[in-house]
N, CA, C and O of each residue as an XYZ file, in Angstrom:
476
protein
N     112.976     55.904     34.259
C     113.264     55.298     33.416
C     112.559     54.229     33.644
O     112.340     53.921     32.473
N     111.946     53.290     34.367
C     111.258     52.146     33.804
C     110.340     52.613     33.024
O     109.988     53.793     33.030
N     109.813     51.614     32.187
C     108.882     51.579     30.914
C     109.933     52.936     30.103
O     109.976     52.534     28.941
N     110.620     54.055     30.143
C     110.815     54.204     28.587
C     111.805     53.543     28.065
O     112.827     53.094     28.584
N     111.505     53.525     27.235
C     112.016     52.575     25.624
C     112.930     53.656     25.030
O     114.152     53.519     25.072
N     112.299     54.817     24.433
C     113.104     55.308     23.460
C     112.292     56.986     23.196
O     111.400     57.166     24.025
N     112.443     57.949     22.386
C     111.939     59.338     22.454
C     110.735     59.387     22.373
O     110.107     60.225     23.020
N     110.005     58.320     21.396
C     108.711     58.075     21.447
C     107.849     57.571     23.088
O     106.650     57.436     22.842
N     108.072     57.362     24.183
C     107.787     57.358     25.364
C     108.338     58.588     25.932
O     107.723     59.406     26.616
N     109.065     58.613     25.720
C     109.068     60.214     26.907
C     108.353     61.552     26.389
O     108.022     62.557     27.016
N     108.210     61.186     24.865
C     107.140     62.505     24.772
C     105.518     61.906     24.799
O     104.606     62.723     24.928
N     105.239     60.560     24.681
C     104.022     60.293     24.863
C     103.512     60.341     26.378
O     102.308     60.434     26.615
N     104.518     60.270     27.447
C     104.426     60.723     28.907
C     104.248     61.955     29.184
O     103.616     62.483     30.098
N     105.152     62.606     27.903
C     104.954     64.713     28.662
C     103.433     64.974     28.255
O     102.617     65.578     28.951
N     103.177     64.351     26.872
C     102.021     64.412     26.386
C     100.820     63.959     27.431
O     100.135     64.967     27.606
N     100.434     63.165     27.982
C      99.696     62.580     28.630
C      99.626     63.360     29.708
O      98.464     63.745     29.840
N     100.633     63.951     30.901
C     100.952     64.856     31.466
C     100.208     66.337     31.164
O      99.296     66.849     31.813
N     100.852     66.830     30.036
C      99.911     67.833     29.316
C      98.314     67.551     29.606
O      97.797     67.830     30.688
N      97.623     66.982     28.540
C      96.404     66.450     28.393
C      95.842     66.558     29.934
O      94.617     66.443     29.894
N      96.295     66.730     31.224
C      95.571     66.615     32.400
C      96.279     67.832     32.627
O      97.033     67.687     33.590
N      96.348     69.097     32.077
C      96.933     70.382     32.717
C      95.766     71.014     31.792
O      96.048     71.180     30.605
N      94.655     71.329     32.181
C      93.384     72.166     31.717
C      92.912     73.334     32.428
O      92.295     73.208     33.486
N      93.185     74.567     31.870
C      93.085     75.917     32.320
C      91.892     76.331     31.515
O      91.943     75.944     30.347
N      90.890     76.983     31.830
C      89.981     77.514     31.592
C      89.353     77.063     30.080
O      88.668     77.709     29.286
N      89.965     75.457     30.015
C      88.648     74.470     28.756
C      90.001     74.707     27.659
O      89.746     74.939     26.477
N      91.535     74.627     28.163
C      92.262     75.131     27.119
C      93.722     74.130     27.787
O      93.963     74.297     28.983
N      94.545     73.230     27.064
C      95.857     73.151     27.120
C      96.401     73.564     27.499
O      96.547     74.435     26.641
N      97.502     74.009     28.760
C      98.033     74.568     29.310
C      99.858     73.825     29.069
O      99.902     72.597     29.154
N     101.103     74.495     28.816
C     102.483     73.871     28.341
C     102.901     73.798     30.177
O     102.320     74.477     31.024
N     103.660     73.130     30.373
C     104.608     72.677     31.670
C     105.870     73.813     31.552
O     106.684     73.951     30.639
N     105.733     74.519     32.727
C     106.784     75.315     32.963
C     108.026     74.888     33.055
O     108.976     75.041     32.288
N     107.905     74.164     34.385
C     109.401     73.285     35.272
C     109.180     71.691     34.897
O     108.235     71.047     35.353
N     109.964     71.256     34.195
C     109.836     69.482     33.675
C     111.077     68.938     34.421
O     112.005     68.789     33.625
N     111.288     68.712     35.253
C     112.403     68.022     36.108
C     112.293     66.257     35.920
O     111.330     65.536     36.179
N     113.865     65.821     35.287
C     113.989     64.704     35.735
C     114.419     64.282     37.054
O     115.511     64.635     37.498
N     113.418     63.361     37.864
C     113.422     63.363     39.249
C     114.639     62.194     39.671
O     115.040     61.341     38.879
N     115.161     62.357     41.176
C     116.377     61.412     41.702
C     117.417     60.682     40.472
O     117.542     59.473     40.277
N     117.935     61.523     39.912
C     118.407     60.909     38.863
C     120.519     61.051     39.289
O     121.062     61.940     39.945
N     121.138     59.929     38.666
C     122.234     59.981     39.189
C     122.830     59.294     37.668
O     122.143     58.861     36.742
N     124.440     59.363     37.773
C     124.695     59.399     36.093
C     124.608     57.995     35.522
O     124.848     57.869     34.321
N     124.256     56.794     36.327
C     123.593     55.304     35.305
C     122.137     56.107     34.961
O     121.766     56.199     33.791
N     121.581     56.508     35.743
C     120.196     56.993     34.731
C     120.044     57.565     33.787
O     119.413     57.200     32.795
N     120.805     58.904     34.019
C     120.990     59.530     33.184
C     121.349     59.324     31.724
O     120.875     59.689     30.648
N     122.831     58.270     32.298
C     123.465     57.827     30.908
C     122.699     57.043     30.038
O     122.950     57.120     28.835
N     121.456     56.009     30.588
C     120.475     55.785     30.626
C     119.780     55.811     29.711
O     119.846     55.191     28.649
N     118.681     56.932     30.271
C     118.300     58.118     29.532
C     118.731     58.973     28.422
O     117.884     59.516     27.712
N     119.918     59.124     28.233
C     120.776     59.888     27.108
C     121.017     58.421     25.892
O     121.677     58.649     24.878
N     120.578     57.346     26.063
C     120.664     56.659     24.736
C     119.040     56.517     24.688
O     118.601     57.024     23.656
N     118.499     56.221     25.138
C     117.201     56.738     24.868
C     116.353     57.785     24.333
O     115.238     57.835     23.814
N     117.462     58.778     24.705
C     117.374     60.212     23.802
C     116.510     61.323     24.695
O     115.481     61.918     24.374
N     117.119     61.380     25.665
C     116.613     62.441     26.630
C     116.544     63.797     26.518
O     115.668     64.608     26.818
N     118.189     63.948     25.776
C     118.350     65.266     25.218
C     117.469     65.779     24.068
O     116.777     66.787     23.923
N     117.733     64.782     23.354
C     116.588     65.294     21.899
C     115.455     65.655     22.208
O     115.059     66.692     21.676
N     114.447     64.866     23.261
C     113.474     65.084     23.923
C     113.111     66.391     24.191
O     112.328     67.073     23.530
N     113.968     66.848     25.610
C     114.117     67.877     26.169
C     114.315     69.264     24.951
O     113.643     70.289     24.839
N     115.332     68.853     24.275
C     115.108     69.901     23.291
C     114.054     70.520     22.565
O     113.573     71.651     22.638
N     113.729     69.277     21.657
C     112.105     69.330     20.938
C     110.806     69.877     21.443
O     109.945     70.409     20.743
N     110.752     69.650     22.986
C     109.729     69.879     23.807
C     109.581     71.452     23.849
O     108.596     72.169     23.675
N     111.348     71.839     24.240
C     111.021     72.965     24.491
C     111.048     74.379     23.442
O     110.883     75.578     23.669
N     111.347     73.578     22.178
C     110.833     74.014     20.707
C     109.190     73.939     20.746
O     108.295     74.780     20.834
N     109.232     72.867     20.665
C     107.618     73.360     20.583
C     106.705     73.583     21.584
O     105.516     73.268     21.529
N     107.336     74.198     22.622
C     106.667     74.816     23.442
C     106.288     73.955     24.600
O     105.934     74.446     25.672
N     106.347     72.916     24.425
C     105.530     72.029     25.546
C     106.000     72.148     26.890
O     105.332     71.731     27.836
N     107.493     72.881     27.070
C     107.861     72.766     28.215
C     108.728     74.056     28.272
O     109.445     74.339     27.312
N     108.672     74.918     29.484
C     109.609     75.798     28.978
C     111.347     76.157     30.114
O     112.223     77.015     30.006
N     111.132     74.981     31.116
C     112.778     74.923     31.634
C     112.758     73.657     31.929
O     111.749     73.044     32.277
N     113.922     73.173     31.801
C     114.407     71.171     32.216
C     115.679     71.699     33.413
O     116.467     72.628     33.592
N     115.202     70.277     34.107
C     116.230     70.377     34.792
C     115.883     69.003     35.606
O     114.949     68.267     35.288
N     116.982     68.703     36.969
C     116.647     67.767     37.465
C     117.212     67.640     38.919
O     118.018     68.434     39.404
N     116.673     66.503     39.580
C     116.479     66.416     41.148
C     117.683     65.711     40.940
O     118.101     65.008     40.020
N     118.324     66.232     42.486
C     119.734     65.114     42.679
C     119.655     64.875     44.757
O     119.315     65.523     45.746
N     120.122     63.761     44.469
C     119.973     63.278     45.591
C     121.597     62.233     46.072
O     121.843     61.591     47.093
N     122.351     62.451     44.913
C     123.393     61.861     45.365
C     124.564     62.264     45.952
O     124.413     63.003     46.925
N     126.097     61.893     45.529
C     127.392     62.701     46.230
C     127.801     63.804     44.984
O     127.603     63.721     43.771
N     128.225     64.496     45.514
C     128.755     66.043     45.016
C     129.690     65.440     43.861
O     129.601     66.068     42.806
N     130.510     64.422     43.849
C     131.368     64.111     42.392
C     130.868     64.009     41.044
O     131.470     64.383     40.037
N     129.246     63.255     41.110
C     128.289     63.032     40.323
C     127.494     64.225     39.907
O     127.247     64.494     38.731
N     127.097     64.942     40.963
C     126.635     66.610     40.833
C     127.283     67.282     39.508
O     126.705     67.697     38.504
N     128.612     67.259     39.806
C     129.076     68.457     39.291
C     128.983     67.849     37.579
O     128.511     68.571     36.701
N     129.457     66.563     37.307
C     129.560     66.053     35.980
C     127.662     66.052     35.454
O     127.391     66.156     34.258
N     126.911     65.966     36.161
C     125.816     66.160     35.899
C     124.848     67.436     35.177
O     123.883     67.524     34.418
N     125.907     68.474     36.049
C     125.542     69.776     35.625
C     126.077     70.228     34.882
O     125.802     71.401     34.627
N     126.931     69.677     34.270
C     127.996     70.121     32.737
C     127.765     69.244     31.656
O     128.323     69.173     30.561
N     126.868     68.605     32.140
C     126.523     67.496     31.257
C     125.422     68.228     29.794
O     125.325     68.010     28.586
N     124.939     68.910     30.529
C     123.849     69.400     29.680
C     122.867     71.221     30.007
O     122.135     71.266     30.996
N     122.942     71.978     29.474
C     122.193     73.489     28.872
C     121.291     73.191     30.186
O     120.138     73.040     29.780
N     121.330     73.079     31.256
C     120.014     72.881     32.653
C     119.708     74.265     33.175
O     120.329     75.220     33.643
N     118.766     74.013     32.951
C     117.394     75.828     33.583
C     117.250     76.050     34.895
O     117.001     77.079     35.524
N     117.522     74.471     35.362
C     116.954     74.307     36.829
C     117.544     73.176     37.707
O     117.967     72.267     36.993
N     117.710     72.938     39.070
C     117.776     71.777     39.222
C     117.706     72.146     40.679
O     118.219     73.021     41.377
N     116.775     71.024     40.891
C     116.722     71.012     42.449
C     117.245     69.288     43.651
O     116.904     68.105     43.632
N     118.309     70.234     44.620
C     118.829     68.807     45.207
C     118.228     68.748     46.838
O     117.691     69.534     47.619
N     118.595     67.548     46.835
C     118.556     67.543     48.593
C     119.321     68.150     49.561
O     120.483     67.761     49.440
N     119.211     68.816     50.337
C     120.291     69.325     51.552
C     120.065     68.721     52.672
O     118.969     68.349     53.089
N     121.271     68.592     53.266
C     121.127     68.295     54.873
C     121.762     69.386     55.792
O     122.964     69.492     56.034
N     120.647     70.265     56.316
C     121.075     70.785     56.878
C     121.944     70.344     58.420
O     122.682     71.006     59.150
N     121.508     69.081     58.479
C     122.899     68.112     59.794
C     124.240     68.423     59.239
O     125.098     69.085     59.824
N     124.328     67.982     58.261
C     125.633     67.647     57.196
C     125.687     67.768     56.477
O     125.174     67.065     55.607
N     126.585     69.095     56.246
C     126.062     70.160     54.965
C     127.324     69.442     54.281
O     127.841     70.287     53.550
N     127.885     68.489     54.226
C     128.895     67.506     53.398
C     128.406     66.171     52.729
O     129.303     65.373     52.456
N     127.494     65.916     52.514
C     126.951     64.465     52.061
C     125.380     65.225     50.939
O     124.883     66.349     51.003
N     125.072     64.238     50.179
C     124.840     65.033     49.115
C     125.363     65.490     48.170
O     126.515     65.119     47.948
N     124.567     66.712     47.017
C     125.503     67.532     46.725
C     126.559     68.609     47.378
O     127.425     69.238     46.770
N     126.281     68.647     48.644
C     127.294     69.728     49.899
C     127.073     71.212     49.235
O     126.274     71.634     48.400
N     127.648     71.535     49.637
C     127.515     73.099     49.428
C     128.646     73.934     48.528
O     128.524     75.047     48.016
N     129.634     73.146     48.511
C     130.619     73.414     47.309
C     130.014     72.949     46.311
O     130.537     73.219     45.230
N     128.597     72.016     46.278
C     128.243     71.325     44.578
C     127.230     72.644     44.630
O     127.243     73.433     43.685
N     126.364     72.851     45.754
C     125.157     73.695     45.027
C     125.716     75.444     45.015
O     124.953     76.334     44.639
N     127.310     75.765     45.537
C     127.853     76.810     45.070
C     128.238     76.556     43.684
O     128.310     77.452     42.844
N     128.437     75.570     43.499
C     129.302     75.358     41.573
C     128.058     75.416     40.727
O     128.096     75.888     39.591
N     126.767     74.861     41.358
C     125.251     75.139     40.624
C     125.247     76.689     40.612
O     125.228     77.290     39.537
N     125.266     77.351     41.821
C     124.685     78.460     41.271
C     125.666     79.297     40.161
O     125.182     79.542     39.056
N     127.086     79.742     40.482
C     128.275     79.422     39.663
C     127.863     79.157     37.908
O     128.054     79.984     37.016
N     127.376     78.041     37.771
C     126.773     77.559     36.324
C     125.614     78.265     35.937
O     125.301     78.448     34.760
N     124.851     78.740     37.095
C     123.290     79.172     36.033
C     123.517     80.718     36.348
O     122.793     81.568     35.830
N     124.466     81.018     37.146
C     124.461     82.782     36.928
C     125.242     83.056     35.805
O     125.157     84.165     35.276
N     126.076     82.101     35.319
C     127.305     82.333     34.210
C     125.764     82.426     32.535
O     125.887     82.853     31.387
N     124.716     81.891     33.162
C     123.824     81.932     31.407
C     122.737     82.680     32.195
O     121.656     82.098     32.103
N     122.698     83.752     32.913
C     121.472     84.500     33.453
C     122.174     86.225     32.677
O     121.536     87.269     32.815
């Protein structure tokens, strides 16, 4: 979120990444674009800066194919984030020694039911 002021900054950041992706002399698009280590507070700040409009436009323009987020917080926020946008993918931290922290098994099952409903 640091340094991102608006839709334009989001787009410039993505364009910079795409310009670094060259295959056989041609620019290639980004297949998966993840908003990393989000929580409700950071997502709400990004929404005000045009995050969802940016993601939708980047997909329409063919710059990215799938959008998602990575998450390391509690289950209560995880469900709200899942329901807040039409995500294609989510990456969660999973603790094998304590399955009830972070998104938890229940949160992962919720995400699996969410994504399977759209496939």
